[in-house]
Short mmCIF file of C-alpha atoms in Angstrom, two decimals:
data_model
loop_
_atom_site.label_atom_id
_atom_site.label_comp_id
_atom_site.label_asym_id
_atom_site.label_seq_id
_atom_site.Cartn_x
_atom_site.Cartn_y
_atom_site.Cartn_z
CA MET A 1 19.64 -53.10 38.24
CA GLU A 2 19.56 -50.59 35.24
CA ASN A 3 18.00 -51.12 31.64
CA ASN A 4 17.69 -49.06 28.70
CA LYS A 5 13.87 -49.10 28.26
CA LEU A 6 11.48 -46.12 29.02
CA LYS A 7 8.15 -47.24 30.53
CA ARG A 8 4.69 -46.59 28.84
CA GLU A 9 2.85 -45.19 31.83
CA LEU A 10 1.42 -41.70 30.75
CA SER A 11 -2.37 -41.48 30.32
CA THR A 12 -4.06 -39.05 27.81
CA ASN A 13 -5.04 -36.63 30.67
CA GLN A 14 -1.31 -36.71 31.82
CA ILE A 15 -0.10 -36.06 28.32
CA THR A 16 -2.46 -33.08 27.82
CA MET A 17 -1.45 -31.56 31.18
CA ILE A 18 2.22 -32.01 30.36
CA ALA A 19 1.87 -30.00 27.12
CA MET A 20 -0.31 -27.48 28.85
CA GLY A 21 2.18 -27.12 31.60
CA CYS A 22 4.99 -26.66 29.24
CA ALA A 23 3.26 -24.13 27.28
CA ILE A 24 1.53 -22.13 29.89
CA GLY A 25 4.52 -20.75 31.69
CA THR A 26 6.17 -17.34 31.77
CA GLY A 27 5.42 -16.84 27.99
CA LEU A 28 1.85 -16.22 29.07
CA PHE A 29 2.24 -14.83 32.70
CA LEU A 30 5.34 -12.58 32.08
CA GLY A 31 6.25 -12.85 28.38
CA SER A 32 2.87 -11.40 27.69
CA GLY A 33 3.92 -8.19 29.16
CA LEU A 34 6.89 -7.90 26.93
CA ALA A 35 4.71 -8.62 23.89
CA ILE A 36 2.13 -6.01 24.76
CA SER A 37 4.86 -3.31 25.25
CA ILE A 38 5.98 -4.09 21.81
CA ALA A 39 2.72 -4.51 19.89
CA GLY A 40 0.03 -2.60 22.04
CA PRO A 41 -3.33 -3.90 21.97
CA SER A 42 -2.77 -5.55 18.78
CA VAL A 43 -0.88 -8.16 20.58
CA LEU A 44 -4.35 -9.94 20.47
CA ILE A 45 -3.85 -10.58 16.68
CA SER A 46 -0.14 -11.53 17.37
CA TYR A 47 -1.29 -14.41 19.63
CA ALA A 48 -4.14 -15.50 17.20
CA VAL A 49 -1.43 -15.67 14.44
CA GLY A 50 1.05 -17.52 16.80
CA ALA A 51 -1.99 -19.95 17.68
CA PHE A 52 -2.64 -20.55 13.87
CA VAL A 53 0.91 -21.39 13.38
CA VAL A 54 0.92 -23.85 16.37
CA LEU A 55 -2.28 -25.41 15.05
CA LEU A 56 -0.58 -26.19 11.58
CA LEU A 57 2.42 -27.39 13.65
CA MET A 58 0.34 -29.82 15.67
CA GLY A 59 -1.65 -30.93 12.67
CA CYS A 60 1.87 -32.33 11.18
CA LEU A 61 3.12 -33.71 14.41
CA ALA A 62 -0.30 -35.56 15.21
CA GLU A 63 -0.16 -37.24 11.64
CA ILE A 64 3.57 -38.10 12.06
CA THR A 65 3.46 -39.15 15.79
CA VAL A 66 0.52 -41.44 15.57
CA ALA A 67 1.99 -43.24 12.61
CA TYR A 68 5.55 -43.45 14.13
CA PRO A 69 5.37 -43.04 18.08
CA THR A 70 8.75 -43.03 19.61
CA SER A 71 10.74 -41.29 22.26
CA GLY A 72 12.44 -38.04 20.65
CA SER A 73 9.65 -38.26 17.94
CA PHE A 74 10.46 -35.42 15.35
CA GLY A 75 14.31 -36.01 15.81
CA THR A 76 13.82 -39.46 14.54
CA ILE A 77 11.30 -38.55 11.91
CA ALA A 78 13.96 -36.08 10.39
CA GLU A 79 16.50 -38.78 10.42
CA LYS A 80 14.34 -41.51 8.80
CA TYR A 81 12.69 -39.26 6.24
CA ILE A 82 15.33 -36.30 5.51
CA SER A 83 18.80 -37.64 6.36
CA PRO A 84 20.80 -38.49 9.59
CA LEU A 85 22.22 -35.04 9.59
CA ALA A 86 18.81 -33.60 9.77
CA GLY A 87 17.86 -35.73 12.69
CA PHE A 88 21.10 -34.74 14.40
CA LEU A 89 20.50 -31.03 14.11
CA VAL A 90 16.90 -31.21 15.18
CA ARG A 91 17.55 -33.39 18.25
CA TYR A 92 20.54 -31.18 19.51
CA SER A 93 18.68 -27.68 18.51
CA TYR A 94 15.57 -29.00 20.39
CA TRP A 95 17.56 -30.14 23.34
CA ILE A 96 19.53 -26.89 23.90
CA ALA A 97 16.26 -25.11 23.30
CA ASN A 98 14.63 -26.79 26.08
CA VAL A 99 17.86 -26.52 28.32
CA LEU A 100 17.71 -22.75 27.76
CA ALA A 101 14.09 -22.32 28.02
CA ILE A 102 14.70 -23.84 31.63
CA GLY A 103 16.85 -20.94 32.22
CA VAL A 104 14.00 -18.51 31.17
CA GLU A 105 11.66 -20.26 33.72
CA VAL A 106 14.15 -19.86 36.52
CA SER A 107 14.91 -16.37 35.51
CA ALA A 108 11.43 -15.59 36.02
CA ILE A 109 11.26 -17.34 39.32
CA ALA A 110 13.82 -14.93 40.68
CA VAL A 111 11.43 -11.93 39.53
CA TYR A 112 8.48 -13.65 41.39
CA MET A 113 10.09 -14.45 44.65
CA LYS A 114 11.27 -10.85 44.70
CA TYR A 115 7.63 -9.87 45.24
CA TRP A 116 7.79 -11.46 48.76
CA PHE A 117 11.51 -11.35 49.53
CA PRO A 118 12.94 -8.27 47.72
CA ASP A 119 16.28 -8.55 49.79
CA VAL A 120 17.04 -12.40 49.01
CA PRO A 121 19.20 -13.01 46.08
CA GLY A 122 17.44 -14.58 43.32
CA SER A 123 20.09 -17.40 42.70
CA VAL A 124 18.98 -18.57 46.05
CA TRP A 125 15.37 -19.33 44.96
CA ILE A 126 16.86 -20.71 41.46
CA PHE A 127 18.86 -23.65 42.99
CA LEU A 128 16.22 -24.32 45.64
CA PHE A 129 13.41 -24.83 43.34
CA ALA A 130 15.81 -26.54 40.81
CA ALA A 131 16.72 -29.30 43.35
CA LEU A 132 13.08 -29.78 44.15
CA LEU A 133 12.29 -30.44 40.44
CA ILE A 134 15.29 -32.40 39.60
CA TYR A 135 14.13 -34.81 42.60
CA VAL A 136 10.78 -35.16 40.94
CA ASN A 137 12.12 -35.73 37.54
CA ALA A 138 14.59 -38.39 38.97
CA THR A 139 11.96 -40.64 40.64
CA SER A 140 9.81 -42.00 37.94
CA VAL A 141 7.75 -41.07 34.95
CA ASN A 142 4.47 -41.61 36.72
CA THR A 143 5.61 -39.43 39.51
CA PHE A 144 6.56 -36.88 37.19
CA GLY A 145 3.33 -37.06 35.38
CA ASN A 146 1.23 -37.03 38.58
CA PHE A 147 3.13 -33.89 39.76
CA GLU A 148 2.81 -32.08 36.47
CA TYR A 149 -0.84 -32.84 36.33
CA VAL A 150 -1.47 -31.05 39.80
CA PHE A 151 0.82 -28.21 38.78
CA SER A 152 -1.08 -27.72 35.45
CA LEU A 153 -4.42 -28.23 37.05
CA ILE A 154 -3.66 -25.30 39.65
CA LYS A 155 -2.88 -22.72 36.88
CA VAL A 156 -5.22 -23.67 34.46
CA SER A 157 -8.07 -23.28 37.07
CA ALA A 158 -6.52 -19.87 38.11
CA ILE A 159 -6.62 -18.81 34.32
CA VAL A 160 -10.40 -19.78 34.38
CA ILE A 161 -11.09 -17.83 37.75
CA PHE A 162 -9.18 -14.91 36.20
CA ILE A 163 -11.16 -14.84 33.07
CA LEU A 164 -14.64 -15.08 35.14
CA LEU A 165 -13.19 -12.50 37.74
CA GLY A 166 -12.20 -10.11 35.10
CA ALA A 167 -15.31 -10.45 33.02
CA TYR A 168 -17.30 -9.79 36.22
CA VAL A 169 -15.38 -6.64 37.12
CA LEU A 170 -15.64 -5.49 33.51
CA ILE A 171 -19.33 -5.87 33.36
CA GLY A 172 -20.05 -3.78 36.58
CA ALA A 173 -17.24 -1.17 35.78
CA GLU A 174 -18.33 2.40 35.91
CA PRO A 175 -17.49 4.48 32.81
CA ALA A 176 -14.90 6.70 34.92
CA SER A 177 -13.00 3.68 36.02
CA GLY A 178 -10.71 3.63 32.87
CA MET A 179 -11.64 -0.01 32.24
CA GLY A 180 -13.18 -1.31 29.09
CA MET A 181 -12.68 -1.75 25.31
CA GLU A 182 -11.79 1.79 24.90
CA ASN A 183 -8.31 0.78 26.27
CA TYR A 184 -7.96 -1.06 22.98
CA VAL A 185 -7.84 2.24 21.01
CA ASN A 186 -6.49 4.79 23.60
CA ALA A 187 -2.86 6.07 23.56
CA GLY A 188 -2.00 5.50 19.88
CA GLY A 189 -4.78 3.20 18.64
CA PHE A 190 -5.00 -0.34 18.27
CA MET A 191 -1.61 -0.60 16.55
CA PRO A 192 0.53 2.05 18.24
CA PHE A 193 3.48 0.53 16.53
CA GLY A 194 2.14 -0.39 13.36
CA PHE A 195 2.26 -3.62 11.66
CA TRP A 196 5.87 -4.03 12.60
CA GLY A 197 5.05 -4.26 16.23
CA LEU A 198 2.31 -6.65 15.63
CA TRP A 199 4.67 -8.98 13.69
CA VAL A 200 7.46 -8.74 16.09
CA ALA A 201 5.11 -9.80 18.92
CA VAL A 202 4.02 -12.74 17.08
CA PHE A 203 7.59 -14.13 17.64
CA ILE A 204 7.11 -13.68 21.34
CA SER A 205 3.79 -15.40 21.17
CA LEU A 206 5.40 -18.62 19.74
CA PHE A 207 7.70 -18.44 22.76
CA SER A 208 4.50 -18.71 24.70
CA PHE A 209 3.45 -21.84 22.77
CA LEU A 210 6.67 -23.41 23.19
CA GLY A 211 5.85 -26.80 24.84
CA THR A 212 2.99 -27.86 22.67
CA GLU A 213 5.21 -30.18 20.88
CA MET A 214 5.65 -32.03 24.15
CA ILE A 215 2.78 -34.42 22.87
CA ALA A 216 5.10 -36.00 20.38
CA VAL A 217 8.06 -36.38 22.93
CA THR A 218 5.76 -38.06 25.36
CA ALA A 219 4.42 -40.48 22.72
CA GLY A 220 7.16 -43.09 23.52
CA GLU A 221 5.76 -43.24 26.90
CA ALA A 222 2.21 -43.16 26.24
CA LYS A 223 -0.09 -46.04 27.21
CA ASP A 224 -2.16 -45.96 23.82
CA PRO A 225 -0.50 -43.50 21.46
CA ASP A 226 -2.99 -43.93 18.90
CA ILE A 227 -5.77 -42.69 20.93
CA ALA A 228 -3.95 -40.46 23.45
CA VAL A 229 -1.93 -38.43 21.13
CA PRO A 230 -4.93 -37.15 18.77
CA ARG A 231 -7.08 -36.48 21.86
CA ALA A 232 -4.23 -34.44 23.70
CA LEU A 233 -3.62 -32.57 20.61
CA LYS A 234 -7.33 -31.32 20.14
CA ALA A 235 -7.38 -30.56 23.88
CA THR A 236 -4.25 -28.69 23.94
CA VAL A 237 -4.73 -26.48 20.82
CA PHE A 238 -8.31 -25.55 21.83
CA ARG A 239 -7.63 -24.63 25.43
CA LEU A 240 -4.35 -22.74 24.76
CA SER A 241 -5.92 -20.67 22.06
CA THR A 242 -8.86 -19.81 24.25
CA PHE A 243 -6.88 -19.30 27.40
CA TYR A 244 -4.34 -16.95 25.61
CA VAL A 245 -6.60 -14.64 23.78
CA LEU A 246 -9.07 -14.28 26.41
CA THR A 247 -6.74 -13.68 29.37
CA ILE A 248 -4.85 -11.18 27.36
CA GLY A 249 -8.00 -9.59 26.08
CA ILE A 250 -9.40 -9.03 29.50
CA MET A 251 -5.92 -7.93 30.97
CA LEU A 252 -5.82 -5.08 28.19
CA MET A 253 -9.29 -3.83 29.14
CA ILE A 254 -8.14 -3.63 32.86
CA VAL A 255 -4.69 -2.49 32.59
CA PRO A 256 -3.66 0.16 30.15
CA TRP A 257 -0.91 -1.39 27.73
CA GLN A 258 1.57 1.26 28.51
CA LYS A 259 1.99 -0.34 32.04
CA ALA A 260 2.98 -3.58 30.61
CA GLY A 261 6.48 -4.82 31.12
CA VAL A 262 8.59 -7.59 32.56
CA GLU A 263 9.38 -6.03 36.11
CA VAL A 264 6.13 -7.68 37.44
CA SER A 265 3.75 -9.90 35.73
CA PRO A 266 0.86 -8.04 34.24
CA PHE A 267 -1.59 -10.59 35.82
CA VAL A 268 -0.32 -9.40 39.13
CA LYS A 269 -0.85 -5.68 38.08
CA VAL A 270 -4.32 -6.47 37.26
CA MET A 271 -4.99 -7.71 40.82
CA GLU A 272 -3.40 -4.63 42.34
CA ILE A 273 -5.59 -2.51 40.43
CA LEU A 274 -8.71 -4.57 41.34
CA ASN A 275 -7.68 -3.95 44.95
CA ILE A 276 -8.78 -7.26 46.13
CA PRO A 277 -7.28 -7.95 49.40
CA GLY A 278 -4.31 -10.61 49.22
CA ALA A 279 -5.39 -11.35 45.39
CA SER A 280 -2.13 -10.00 43.86
CA GLY A 281 -0.01 -12.21 46.27
CA ILE A 282 -2.07 -15.48 45.45
CA MET A 283 -1.72 -14.55 41.77
CA ASN A 284 1.93 -14.41 42.16
CA PHE A 285 1.86 -17.81 43.77
CA ILE A 286 -0.03 -19.15 40.77
CA ILE A 287 2.44 -17.67 38.36
CA LEU A 288 5.26 -19.13 40.34
CA THR A 289 3.65 -22.39 39.95
CA ALA A 290 3.21 -21.90 36.31
CA ALA A 291 6.99 -21.33 35.96
CA LEU A 292 7.90 -24.37 37.93
CA SER A 293 5.40 -26.43 35.95
CA ALA A 294 6.96 -25.09 32.61
CA MET A 295 10.49 -25.91 33.83
CA ASN A 296 9.33 -29.28 34.99
CA SER A 297 8.08 -30.41 31.60
CA GLN A 298 11.03 -28.76 29.66
CA LEU A 299 13.34 -30.86 32.07
CA TYR A 300 11.58 -33.72 30.96
CA ALA A 301 11.69 -32.98 27.21
CA SER A 302 15.44 -32.23 27.32
CA THR A 303 16.15 -35.40 29.16
CA ARG A 304 14.37 -37.47 26.72
CA MET A 305 15.89 -35.80 23.62
CA ILE A 306 19.57 -36.45 24.95
CA PHE A 307 18.34 -40.18 25.83
CA SER A 308 17.18 -40.45 22.23
CA LEU A 309 20.54 -38.95 20.83
CA SER A 310 22.42 -41.49 22.98
CA GLU A 311 20.25 -44.38 21.83
CA GLN A 312 20.92 -43.27 18.31
CA ARG A 313 24.82 -43.37 19.05
CA GLN A 314 24.85 -39.51 18.56
CA ALA A 315 25.75 -38.75 22.21
CA PRO A 316 27.84 -40.75 24.73
CA PRO A 317 26.18 -44.22 25.54
CA PHE A 318 26.58 -42.98 29.06
CA PHE A 319 23.20 -41.03 28.84
CA LYS A 320 21.16 -43.90 27.71
CA LYS A 321 21.33 -45.70 31.03
CA VAL A 322 18.25 -45.60 32.93
CA SER A 323 17.28 -46.48 36.66
CA ARG A 324 15.31 -49.18 38.11
CA LYS A 325 12.36 -46.81 37.86
CA GLY A 326 12.89 -46.45 34.15
CA VAL A 327 14.40 -42.84 34.39
CA PRO A 328 17.47 -41.56 32.47
CA VAL A 329 18.97 -40.07 35.38
CA ARG A 330 22.25 -39.12 33.59
CA ALA A 331 20.53 -37.53 30.89
CA LEU A 332 18.70 -35.45 33.43
CA LEU A 333 21.61 -34.05 35.07
CA ILE A 334 23.32 -33.03 31.90
CA SER A 335 20.01 -31.25 30.90
CA THR A 336 20.10 -28.82 34.00
CA LEU A 337 22.92 -26.85 32.41
CA GLY A 338 20.41 -24.03 31.69
CA ILE A 339 19.80 -23.34 35.40
CA PHE A 340 23.36 -22.57 35.87
CA LEU A 341 23.55 -20.46 32.77
CA ALA A 342 20.48 -18.55 33.91
CA ALA A 343 22.05 -17.75 37.15
CA GLY A 344 25.19 -16.52 35.61
CA ILE A 345 23.12 -14.32 33.11
CA LYS A 346 21.02 -13.07 35.91
CA VAL A 347 24.16 -11.49 37.41
CA ILE A 348 25.78 -10.28 34.30
CA LEU A 349 22.50 -8.88 32.80
CA PRO A 350 20.25 -8.34 35.65
CA ASP A 351 17.68 -6.01 33.76
CA THR A 352 17.58 -7.82 30.49
CA SER A 353 18.23 -11.57 31.40
CA TYR A 354 14.62 -12.48 30.72
CA ALA A 355 14.59 -11.18 27.12
CA PHE A 356 18.24 -12.59 26.45
CA MET A 357 17.56 -15.89 27.78
CA MET A 358 14.26 -15.98 25.63
CA GLY A 359 16.12 -15.08 22.57
CA ILE A 360 18.82 -17.60 22.67
CA SER A 361 16.32 -20.33 23.63
CA MET A 362 13.93 -19.51 20.84
CA PHE A 363 16.30 -20.52 17.98
CA GLY A 364 16.39 -24.04 18.83
CA ALA A 365 12.66 -24.02 19.27
CA ILE A 366 11.91 -22.25 15.91
CA PHE A 367 14.39 -24.29 13.99
CA THR A 368 12.86 -27.52 15.26
CA TRP A 369 9.32 -26.50 14.46
CA PHE A 370 10.48 -25.52 10.99
CA MET A 371 12.09 -28.98 10.39
CA VAL A 372 8.89 -30.55 11.48
CA PHE A 373 7.16 -29.03 8.60
CA ILE A 374 9.90 -30.07 6.35
CA SER A 375 9.83 -33.57 7.86
CA HIS A 376 6.03 -33.72 7.33
CA LEU A 377 6.46 -33.00 3.53
CA PHE A 378 9.21 -35.80 3.43
CA PHE A 379 7.07 -38.30 5.54
CA ARG A 380 3.84 -37.96 3.61
CA ARG A 381 5.55 -38.21 0.31
CA ASN A 382 7.25 -41.37 1.42
CA TRP A 383 4.23 -42.91 3.09
CA GLU A 384 2.21 -42.47 -0.19
CA ARG A 385 5.00 -43.73 -2.27
CA THR A 386 5.52 -46.91 -0.47
CA GLY A 387 1.71 -47.59 0.02
CA GLY A 388 1.64 -47.67 3.75
CA ARG A 389 -1.55 -48.33 5.87
CA LYS A 390 -4.26 -45.59 6.10
CA LEU A 391 -3.10 -42.90 8.22
CA PRO A 392 -5.13 -42.55 11.44
CA VAL A 393 -4.60 -38.84 11.63
CA LYS A 394 -4.15 -36.75 8.60
CA MET A 395 -3.03 -33.06 8.33
CA TYR A 396 -5.60 -30.98 6.57
CA GLY A 397 -4.69 -28.76 3.52
CA TYR A 398 -1.50 -30.81 2.74
CA PRO A 399 0.83 -29.89 1.16
CA TYR A 400 -0.16 -26.10 1.05
CA LEU A 401 -0.65 -25.60 4.81
CA THR A 402 2.48 -27.27 5.61
CA ILE A 403 4.46 -25.19 3.29
CA LEU A 404 2.73 -21.99 4.72
CA GLY A 405 3.72 -22.91 8.17
CA ALA A 406 7.42 -23.48 7.25
CA VAL A 407 7.49 -20.07 5.24
CA PHE A 408 5.89 -18.41 8.20
CA LEU A 409 8.48 -19.44 10.63
CA LEU A 410 11.44 -18.71 8.26
CA ALA A 411 10.00 -15.20 7.73
CA LEU A 412 9.79 -14.55 11.54
CA THR A 413 13.30 -15.87 12.17
CA VAL A 414 14.78 -13.56 9.65
CA THR A 415 12.78 -10.60 11.22
CA THR A 416 14.69 -11.03 14.44
CA TRP A 417 17.74 -9.78 12.86
CA PHE A 418 16.18 -6.35 12.64
CA THR A 419 14.83 -6.21 16.08
CA GLU A 420 17.30 -5.10 18.80
CA PRO A 421 16.09 -7.28 21.60
CA PHE A 422 15.94 -10.46 19.66
CA LYS A 423 19.00 -10.10 17.27
CA ILE A 424 20.63 -12.54 19.53
CA VAL A 425 18.52 -15.24 18.03
CA LEU A 426 20.46 -15.43 14.84
CA GLN A 427 23.62 -14.39 16.39
CA PHE A 428 23.46 -17.43 18.49
CA GLY A 429 21.58 -19.69 15.91
CA ILE A 430 23.85 -19.57 13.05
CA PRO A 431 27.04 -20.44 14.91
CA TRP A 432 25.17 -23.11 16.72
CA LEU A 433 24.14 -24.81 13.51
CA ILE A 434 27.64 -24.46 12.06
CA PHE A 435 29.02 -26.05 15.25
CA LEU A 436 26.58 -28.96 15.12
CA TRP A 437 27.39 -29.55 11.41
CA LEU A 438 31.19 -29.40 12.13
CA THR A 439 30.47 -31.76 14.99
CA TYR A 440 28.57 -34.40 12.70
CA MET A 441 31.22 -34.34 10.00
CA LEU A 442 33.94 -34.94 12.55
CA MET A 443 31.86 -37.84 14.12
CA MET A 444 31.12 -39.42 10.71
CA ARG A 445 34.91 -39.28 9.86
CA VAL A 446 35.93 -40.98 13.23
CA LYS A 447 33.34 -43.68 12.47
CA ARG A 448 34.68 -44.29 8.93
CA ARG A 449 38.25 -45.06 10.28
#
């Protein structure tokens, strides 16, 4: 027998690992290579700036989510405190961002599997692993949480080992080895492409952090959201900031930045340079696990968002039905569209499919993040005006830091129009918002009849 209720089964550790799993994916293991090739060593500042923006975002989300825990949190908040249209735009934009981000991850899977099986078409691996993750997501939220916990634990452990191994090698490296901090200033200096390269790489770094907002999405299925969400927030921001800056910093000291790219993960290149027997293959397996983990979390997020839309009567009621185990299976199936799109793009644009998929997926994410900042301004103003209870978690520096985060994201989005690899962001995003607006107006007209 089916019902329409999600189950509150996720613990603090599971929520933290889900957010970590979604964020630590190809953005770090493969996308970092693209960022390095654009910014050079100054990519370290790019990732630090990206982490700061995400810290502001998470502060706003924590305050809102603890006060108002619900499935599809920021879409619901935008609807409640800004307008129904804002909620509609946020939900569908976040949904399409995650659907397309799933495509980014599966595009990377094809790259990783080519390391071992160069003659097997990438589409074979895409559909094989997609079937596995659809099965995991279709069982129960607890099974999903446990699966994601193990996935995330593997790659977090691998990152820690990478940092320790890299530090050990660098400490014992000979001056003639070509390793060390001099790689930060060789071949054009610390900023070989100037401030522009550093700034554009911030945009790529934000893709690497996509998924941290999962803490808000999982709040509707958390056992104790008042406790779990703030703890998961602090753990996620601290771990991500540390992992990203340390791993890329060590990577740049071992691998000259000119060798970065997206043909092979820079992490694998590090292992090849260190010449540790079997290490490059093991690292390739770990980053494959990272892609699967991120894909797993994004599939979860997109499923819950379309479920939320259906509950709010902004998507067909067909999608709000859940199985006996409390899983919205129908919403899950529609959220697999990115897998098929990625397979098609891989055939059409074999050499640039990764950057293309990243570009079109980022608009929905950046727009959603921007609306989180705007929603927070409306939320806090309403909360203070109506004399609500004391907020368990409060955003520091309100309203100035909230406004700063919104302005930052808006400036980065405008920047993409002037960068050839990411011009697709606005080329896709502007028509997408117009399409959603027209769809909403049509829906409202039909309802009034």
